């Protein structure tokens, strides 16, 4: 019996968790038998080209940082690429592919952010902050990380400059490293060890 836990104790409690042979978790935890961060979808191949003007993409149900983007983007003449309706994961990834850069600017420090995986699947540059919700991405130098002393406006102004210079870094290599194909192999190997 397997279970995937993404909201871990003490934030959630299931009496029968220890009855599961395989306890896959989105982050390291004493209950875990395999850490499996949210994989990056790798079956969406028909990604559109990004919009020609500097476009900031946002994904996520929490809305962390979105109010700030509603203020910043019009003020600096940036297009804001946010969803206006619920989309399939595949269509959300295609929508994010139209961005110059996508952001995950999480305010919380609990669990992992699935929105980061959707952003990575778009293969567009990604800016993340220092929230533990994206800490599984901290070692990837291809990603843009929030810098001490710079707020989101400063970060985006720097990325706009890189956009006009044609030097923005894409995320295809990170997406491949964290892909569903690799995650599926790791999970299958984990299961086979018990056969």
PDB file of C-alpha atoms in Angstrom:
ATOM      1  CA  UNK A   1       0.000   0.000   0.000  1.00  0.00           C
ATOM      2  CA  UNK A   2       1.387   3.415  -0.995  1.00  0.00           C
ATOM      3  CA  UNK A   3       0.485   6.942   0.002  1.00  0.00           C
ATOM      4  CA  UNK A   4       1.770  10.301  -1.248  1.00  0.00           C
ATOM      5  CA  UNK A   5       1.885  12.922   1.500  1.00  0.00           C
ATOM      6  CA  UNK A   6       2.241  16.556   0.535  1.00  0.00           C
ATOM      7  CA  UNK A   7       0.850  18.174   3.693  1.00  0.00           C
ATOM      8  CA  UNK A   8       2.878  16.521   6.412  1.00  0.00           C
ATOM      9  CA  UNK A   9       2.391  16.128  10.148  1.00  0.00           C
ATOM     10  CA  UNK A  10       1.983  18.116  12.307  1.00  0.00           C
ATOM     11  CA  UNK A  11      -0.163  19.971   9.713  1.00  0.00           C
ATOM     12  CA  UNK A  12      -2.113  16.843   8.826  1.00  0.00           C
ATOM     13  CA  UNK A  13      -2.818  13.597  10.598  1.00  0.00           C
ATOM     14  CA  UNK A  14      -3.913  10.199   9.324  1.00  0.00           C
ATOM     15  CA  UNK A  15      -4.215   7.374  11.827  1.00  0.00           C
ATOM     16  CA  UNK A  16      -3.317   4.700   9.278  1.00  0.00           C
ATOM     17  CA  UNK A  17      -0.239   6.284   7.621  1.00  0.00           C
ATOM     18  CA  UNK A  18       2.160   3.862   9.294  1.00  0.00           C
ATOM     19  CA  UNK A  19       0.140   0.946   7.843  1.00  0.00           C
ATOM     20  CA  UNK A  20       1.337   2.016   4.376  1.00  0.00           C
ATOM     21  CA  UNK A  21       4.472   0.250   3.197  1.00  0.00           C
ATOM     22  CA  UNK A  22       5.437   3.158   0.967  1.00  0.00           C
ATOM     23  CA  UNK A  23       5.137   6.708   2.296  1.00  0.00           C
ATOM     24  CA  UNK A  24       6.201   9.061  -0.463  1.00  0.00           C
ATOM     25  CA  UNK A  25       6.572  12.670   0.636  1.00  0.00           C
ATOM     26  CA  UNK A  26       7.040  15.942  -1.194  1.00  0.00           C
ATOM     27  CA  UNK A  27       9.835  16.916   1.209  1.00  0.00           C
ATOM     28  CA  UNK A  28      12.107  15.156   3.723  1.00  0.00           C
ATOM     29  CA  UNK A  29      10.188  13.919   6.760  1.00  0.00           C
ATOM     30  CA  UNK A  30      10.682  11.121   9.345  1.00  0.00           C
ATOM     31  CA  UNK A  31       7.631   9.305   7.886  1.00  0.00           C
ATOM     32  CA  UNK A  32       9.127   9.219   4.410  1.00  0.00           C
ATOM     33  CA  UNK A  33      10.295   6.100   2.633  1.00  0.00           C
ATOM     34  CA  UNK A  34      10.945   8.110  -0.561  1.00  0.00           C
ATOM     35  CA  UNK A  35      11.167  11.870  -1.082  1.00  0.00           C
ATOM     36  CA  UNK A  36       9.450  12.752  -4.359  1.00  0.00           C
ATOM     37  CA  UNK A  37       9.049  16.520  -4.888  1.00  0.00           C
ATOM     38  CA  UNK A  38       6.297  17.512  -7.287  1.00  0.00           C
ATOM     39  CA  UNK A  39       7.531  16.225 -10.661  1.00  0.00           C
ATOM     40  CA  UNK A  40       7.605  18.438 -13.738  1.00  0.00           C
ATOM     41  CA  UNK A  41       5.214  17.435 -16.502  1.00  0.00           C
ATOM     42  CA  UNK A  42       7.195  16.419 -19.576  1.00  0.00           C
ATOM     43  CA  UNK A  43       4.491  15.361 -22.016  1.00  0.00           C
ATOM     44  CA  UNK A  44       3.463  18.859 -23.151  1.00  0.00           C
ATOM     45  CA  UNK A  45       5.566  19.396 -26.266  1.00  0.00           C
ATOM     46  CA  UNK A  46       3.532  21.991 -28.187  1.00  0.00           C
ATOM     47  CA  UNK A  47       4.687  25.029 -26.211  1.00  0.00           C
ATOM     48  CA  UNK A  48       3.873  28.385 -27.829  1.00  0.00           C
ATOM     49  CA  UNK A  49       6.459  31.087 -28.372  1.00  0.00           C
ATOM     50  CA  UNK A  50       6.668  33.764 -25.670  1.00  0.00           C
ATOM     51  CA  UNK A  51       4.907  37.073 -26.195  1.00  0.00           C
ATOM     52  CA  UNK A  52       7.142  39.664 -27.904  1.00  0.00           C
ATOM     53  CA  UNK A  53       6.948  42.196 -25.067  1.00  0.00           C
ATOM     54  CA  UNK A  54       8.299  41.661 -21.555  1.00  0.00           C
ATOM     55  CA  UNK A  55       5.656  39.486 -19.882  1.00  0.00           C
ATOM     56  CA  UNK A  56       5.573  38.361 -16.249  1.00  0.00           C
ATOM     57  CA  UNK A  57       3.832  35.028 -15.682  1.00  0.00           C
ATOM     58  CA  UNK A  58       2.133  33.879 -12.505  1.00  0.00           C
ATOM     59  CA  UNK A  59       0.626  30.552 -11.456  1.00  0.00           C
ATOM     60  CA  UNK A  60      -0.792  29.404  -8.151  1.00  0.00           C
ATOM     61  CA  UNK A  61      -3.970  29.168  -6.124  1.00  0.00           C
ATOM     62  CA  UNK A  62      -2.629  31.000  -3.058  1.00  0.00           C
ATOM     63  CA  UNK A  63      -2.004  34.221  -4.936  1.00  0.00           C
ATOM     64  CA  UNK A  64       1.281  34.960  -3.126  1.00  0.00           C
ATOM     65  CA  UNK A  65       2.812  38.075  -4.713  1.00  0.00           C
ATOM     66  CA  UNK A  66      -0.033  38.547  -7.186  1.00  0.00           C
ATOM     67  CA  UNK A  67      -1.381  41.778  -5.656  1.00  0.00           C
ATOM     68  CA  UNK A  68       2.115  43.255  -5.916  1.00  0.00           C
ATOM     69  CA  UNK A  69       2.276  42.256  -9.600  1.00  0.00           C
ATOM     70  CA  UNK A  70      -1.088  43.928 -10.222  1.00  0.00           C
ATOM     71  CA  UNK A  71       0.533  47.133  -8.999  1.00  0.00           C
ATOM     72  CA  UNK A  72       3.978  46.708 -10.591  1.00  0.00           C
ATOM     73  CA  UNK A  73       3.164  45.515 -14.097  1.00  0.00           C
ATOM     74  CA  UNK A  74       1.013  48.477 -15.188  1.00  0.00           C
ATOM     75  CA  UNK A  75       3.395  50.928 -13.553  1.00  0.00           C
ATOM     76  CA  UNK A  76       6.403  49.625 -15.504  1.00  0.00           C
ATOM     77  CA  UNK A  77       4.603  48.708 -18.717  1.00  0.00           C
ATOM     78  CA  UNK A  78       4.996  44.956 -18.273  1.00  0.00           C
ATOM     79  CA  UNK A  79       2.335  42.525 -19.441  1.00  0.00           C
ATOM     80  CA  UNK A  80       0.944  40.257 -16.716  1.00  0.00           C
ATOM     81  CA  UNK A  81       0.225  36.672 -17.726  1.00  0.00           C
ATOM     82  CA  UNK A  82      -2.117  35.242 -15.099  1.00  0.00           C
ATOM     83  CA  UNK A  83      -4.928  32.767 -15.488  1.00  0.00           C
ATOM     84  CA  UNK A  84      -8.451  34.152 -15.583  1.00  0.00           C
ATOM     85  CA  UNK A  85     -10.120  30.735 -15.311  1.00  0.00           C
ATOM     86  CA  UNK A  86      -9.365  27.206 -14.180  1.00  0.00           C
ATOM     87  CA  UNK A  87      -7.282  25.434 -16.844  1.00  0.00           C
ATOM     88  CA  UNK A  88      -6.084  21.883 -17.323  1.00  0.00           C
ATOM     89  CA  UNK A  89      -2.473  21.413 -16.248  1.00  0.00           C
ATOM     90  CA  UNK A  90      -1.450  21.116 -19.907  1.00  0.00           C
ATOM     91  CA  UNK A  91      -3.167  24.383 -20.848  1.00  0.00           C
ATOM     92  CA  UNK A  92      -1.714  26.103 -17.777  1.00  0.00           C
ATOM     93  CA  UNK A  93       1.773  25.111 -18.934  1.00  0.00           C
ATOM     94  CA  UNK A  94       1.070  26.392 -22.455  1.00  0.00           C
ATOM     95  CA  UNK A  95      -0.195  29.663 -20.957  1.00  0.00           C
ATOM     96  CA  UNK A  96       2.970  30.034 -18.863  1.00  0.00           C
ATOM     97  CA  UNK A  97       5.113  29.401 -21.960  1.00  0.00           C
ATOM     98  CA  UNK A  98       3.928  32.761 -23.310  1.00  0.00           C
ATOM     99  CA  UNK A  99       5.753  34.577 -20.478  1.00  0.00           C
ATOM    100  CA  UNK A 100       9.180  36.183 -20.694  1.00  0.00           C
ATOM    101  CA  UNK A 101       9.711  35.097 -17.093  1.00  0.00           C
ATOM    102  CA  UNK A 102       7.519  33.292 -14.566  1.00  0.00           C
ATOM    103  CA  UNK A 103       7.646  33.920 -10.826  1.00  0.00           C
ATOM    104  CA  UNK A 104       7.018  31.907  -7.677  1.00  0.00           C
ATOM    105  CA  UNK A 105       7.042  34.443  -4.846  1.00  0.00           C
ATOM    106  CA  UNK A 106       5.706  32.348  -1.980  1.00  0.00           C
ATOM    107  CA  UNK A 107       4.879  33.929   1.367  1.00  0.00           C
ATOM    108  CA  UNK A 108       4.372  30.711   3.328  1.00  0.00           C
ATOM    109  CA  UNK A 109       7.005  28.264   4.529  1.00  0.00           C
ATOM    110  CA  UNK A 110       4.920  25.098   4.725  1.00  0.00           C
ATOM    111  CA  UNK A 111       5.010  22.264   2.218  1.00  0.00           C
ATOM    112  CA  UNK A 112       6.102  22.529  -1.403  1.00  0.00           C
ATOM    113  CA  UNK A 113       4.688  24.707  -4.188  1.00  0.00           C
ATOM    114  CA  UNK A 114       3.299  22.759  -7.136  1.00  0.00           C
ATOM    115  CA  UNK A 115       3.107  25.979  -9.183  1.00  0.00           C
ATOM    116  CA  UNK A 116       6.908  25.920  -9.518  1.00  0.00           C
ATOM    117  CA  UNK A 117       6.673  22.596 -11.370  1.00  0.00           C
ATOM    118  CA  UNK A 118       4.128  24.030 -13.799  1.00  0.00           C
ATOM    119  CA  UNK A 119       6.369  27.047 -14.396  1.00  0.00           C
ATOM    120  CA  UNK A 120       9.362  24.778 -15.038  1.00  0.00           C
ATOM    121  CA  UNK A 121       7.361  22.698 -17.517  1.00  0.00           C
ATOM    122  CA  UNK A 122       6.885  25.853 -19.620  1.00  0.00           C
ATOM    123  CA  UNK A 123      10.701  26.006 -20.115  1.00  0.00           C
ATOM    124  CA  UNK A 124      10.606  29.774 -19.544  1.00  0.00           C
ATOM    125  CA  UNK A 125      12.951  31.568 -17.101  1.00  0.00           C
ATOM    126  CA  UNK A 126      11.830  31.255 -13.484  1.00  0.00           C
ATOM    127  CA  UNK A 127      12.329  33.648 -10.566  1.00  0.00           C
ATOM    128  CA  UNK A 128      11.897  32.170  -7.088  1.00  0.00           C
ATOM    129  CA  UNK A 129      12.227  33.709  -3.649  1.00  0.00           C
ATOM    130  CA  UNK A 130      13.660  32.238  -0.442  1.00  0.00           C
ATOM    131  CA  UNK A 131      10.489  30.479   0.772  1.00  0.00           C
ATOM    132  CA  UNK A 132      11.025  26.867   1.862  1.00  0.00           C
ATOM    133  CA  UNK A 133       8.138  26.015  -0.492  1.00  0.00           C
ATOM    134  CA  UNK A 134      10.669  26.171  -3.346  1.00  0.00           C
ATOM    135  CA  UNK A 135      13.769  25.098  -1.402  1.00  0.00           C
ATOM    136  CA  UNK A 136      14.019  21.908  -3.503  1.00  0.00           C
ATOM    137  CA  UNK A 137      15.018  24.239  -6.372  1.00  0.00           C
ATOM    138  CA  UNK A 138      17.689  26.260  -4.557  1.00  0.00           C
ATOM    139  CA  UNK A 139      20.659  24.340  -6.031  1.00  0.00           C
ATOM    140  CA  UNK A 140      19.688  24.951  -9.647  1.00  0.00           C
ATOM    141  CA  UNK A 141      21.849  27.811 -10.913  1.00  0.00           C
ATOM    142  CA  UNK A 142      19.736  28.101 -14.077  1.00  0.00           C
ATOM    143  CA  UNK A 143      16.945  29.612 -11.981  1.00  0.00           C
ATOM    144  CA  UNK A 144      16.815  33.210 -10.819  1.00  0.00           C
ATOM    145  CA  UNK A 145      16.806  33.566  -7.033  1.00  0.00           C
ATOM    146  CA  UNK A 146      15.764  36.545  -4.973  1.00  0.00           C
ATOM    147  CA  UNK A 147      18.820  38.506  -3.928  1.00  0.00           C
ATOM    148  CA  UNK A 148      19.293  40.031  -0.494  1.00  0.00           C
ATOM    149  CA  UNK A 149      18.348  43.704  -0.467  1.00  0.00           C
ATOM    150  CA  UNK A 150      16.370  43.571  -3.719  1.00  0.00           C
ATOM    151  CA  UNK A 151      12.593  43.457  -3.761  1.00  0.00           C
ATOM    152  CA  UNK A 152      10.439  41.932  -6.491  1.00  0.00           C
ATOM    153  CA  UNK A 153      10.418  45.190  -8.483  1.00  0.00           C
ATOM    154  CA  UNK A 154      14.240  45.329  -8.534  1.00  0.00           C
ATOM    155  CA  UNK A 155      14.426  41.667  -9.524  1.00  0.00           C
ATOM    156  CA  UNK A 156      11.996  42.122 -12.400  1.00  0.00           C
ATOM    157  CA  UNK A 157      13.721  45.261 -13.662  1.00  0.00           C
ATOM    158  CA  UNK A 158      16.952  43.261 -13.893  1.00  0.00           C
ATOM    159  CA  UNK A 159      15.175  40.480 -15.747  1.00  0.00           C
ATOM    160  CA  UNK A 160      13.603  42.973 -18.130  1.00  0.00           C
ATOM    161  CA  UNK A 161      17.112  44.214 -18.976  1.00  0.00           C
ATOM    162  CA  UNK A 162      18.248  40.616 -19.616  1.00  0.00           C
ATOM    163  CA  UNK A 163      15.130  40.090 -21.764  1.00  0.00           C
ATOM    164  CA  UNK A 164      16.016  43.054 -23.998  1.00  0.00           C
ATOM    165  CA  UNK A 165      19.637  41.865 -24.175  1.00  0.00           C
ATOM    166  CA  UNK A 166      18.525  38.332 -25.080  1.00  0.00           C
ATOM    167  CA  UNK A 167      20.355  36.766 -22.118  1.00  0.00           C
ATOM    168  CA  UNK A 168      17.530  35.248 -20.044  1.00  0.00           C
ATOM    169  CA  UNK A 169      18.194  31.656 -18.938  1.00  0.00           C
ATOM    170  CA  UNK A 170      15.587  28.998 -19.767  1.00  0.00           C
ATOM    171  CA  UNK A 171      14.648  26.084 -17.524  1.00  0.00           C
ATOM    172  CA  UNK A 172      14.525  23.093 -19.901  1.00  0.00           C
ATOM    173  CA  UNK A 173      17.476  21.357 -18.201  1.00  0.00           C
ATOM    174  CA  UNK A 174      15.934  21.744 -14.736  1.00  0.00           C
ATOM    175  CA  UNK A 175      12.579  20.517 -16.049  1.00  0.00           C
ATOM    176  CA  UNK A 176      14.289  17.427 -17.490  1.00  0.00           C
ATOM    177  CA  UNK A 177      16.112  16.712 -14.227  1.00  0.00           C
ATOM    178  CA  UNK A 178      12.854  16.904 -12.237  1.00  0.00           C
ATOM    179  CA  UNK A 179      10.634  15.342 -14.920  1.00  0.00           C
ATOM    180  CA  UNK A 180       7.730  12.977 -14.400  1.00  0.00           C
ATOM    181  CA  UNK A 181       9.634  10.366 -16.426  1.00  0.00           C
ATOM    182  CA  UNK A 182      12.503  10.386 -13.920  1.00  0.00           C
ATOM    183  CA  UNK A 183      10.136  10.507 -10.942  1.00  0.00           C
ATOM    184  CA  UNK A 184       8.175   7.532 -12.270  1.00  0.00           C
ATOM    185  CA  UNK A 185      11.390   5.527 -12.611  1.00  0.00           C
ATOM    186  CA  UNK A 186      12.427   6.406  -9.047  1.00  0.00           C
ATOM    187  CA  UNK A 187       9.023   5.393  -7.679  1.00  0.00           C
ATOM    188  CA  UNK A 188       9.022   2.148  -9.670  1.00  0.00           C
ATOM    189  CA  UNK A 189      12.529   1.300  -8.411  1.00  0.00           C
ATOM    190  CA  UNK A 190      11.400   2.062  -4.875  1.00  0.00           C
ATOM    191  CA  UNK A 191       8.446  -0.317  -5.244  1.00  0.00           C
ATOM    192  CA  UNK A 192      10.561  -3.043  -6.893  1.00  0.00           C
ATOM    193  CA  UNK A 193      12.934  -3.056  -3.920  1.00  0.00           C
ATOM    194  CA  UNK A 194      10.060  -4.487  -1.875  1.00  0.00           C
ATOM    195  CA  UNK A 195       9.079  -7.228  -4.345  1.00  0.00           C
TER     196      UNK A 195
END
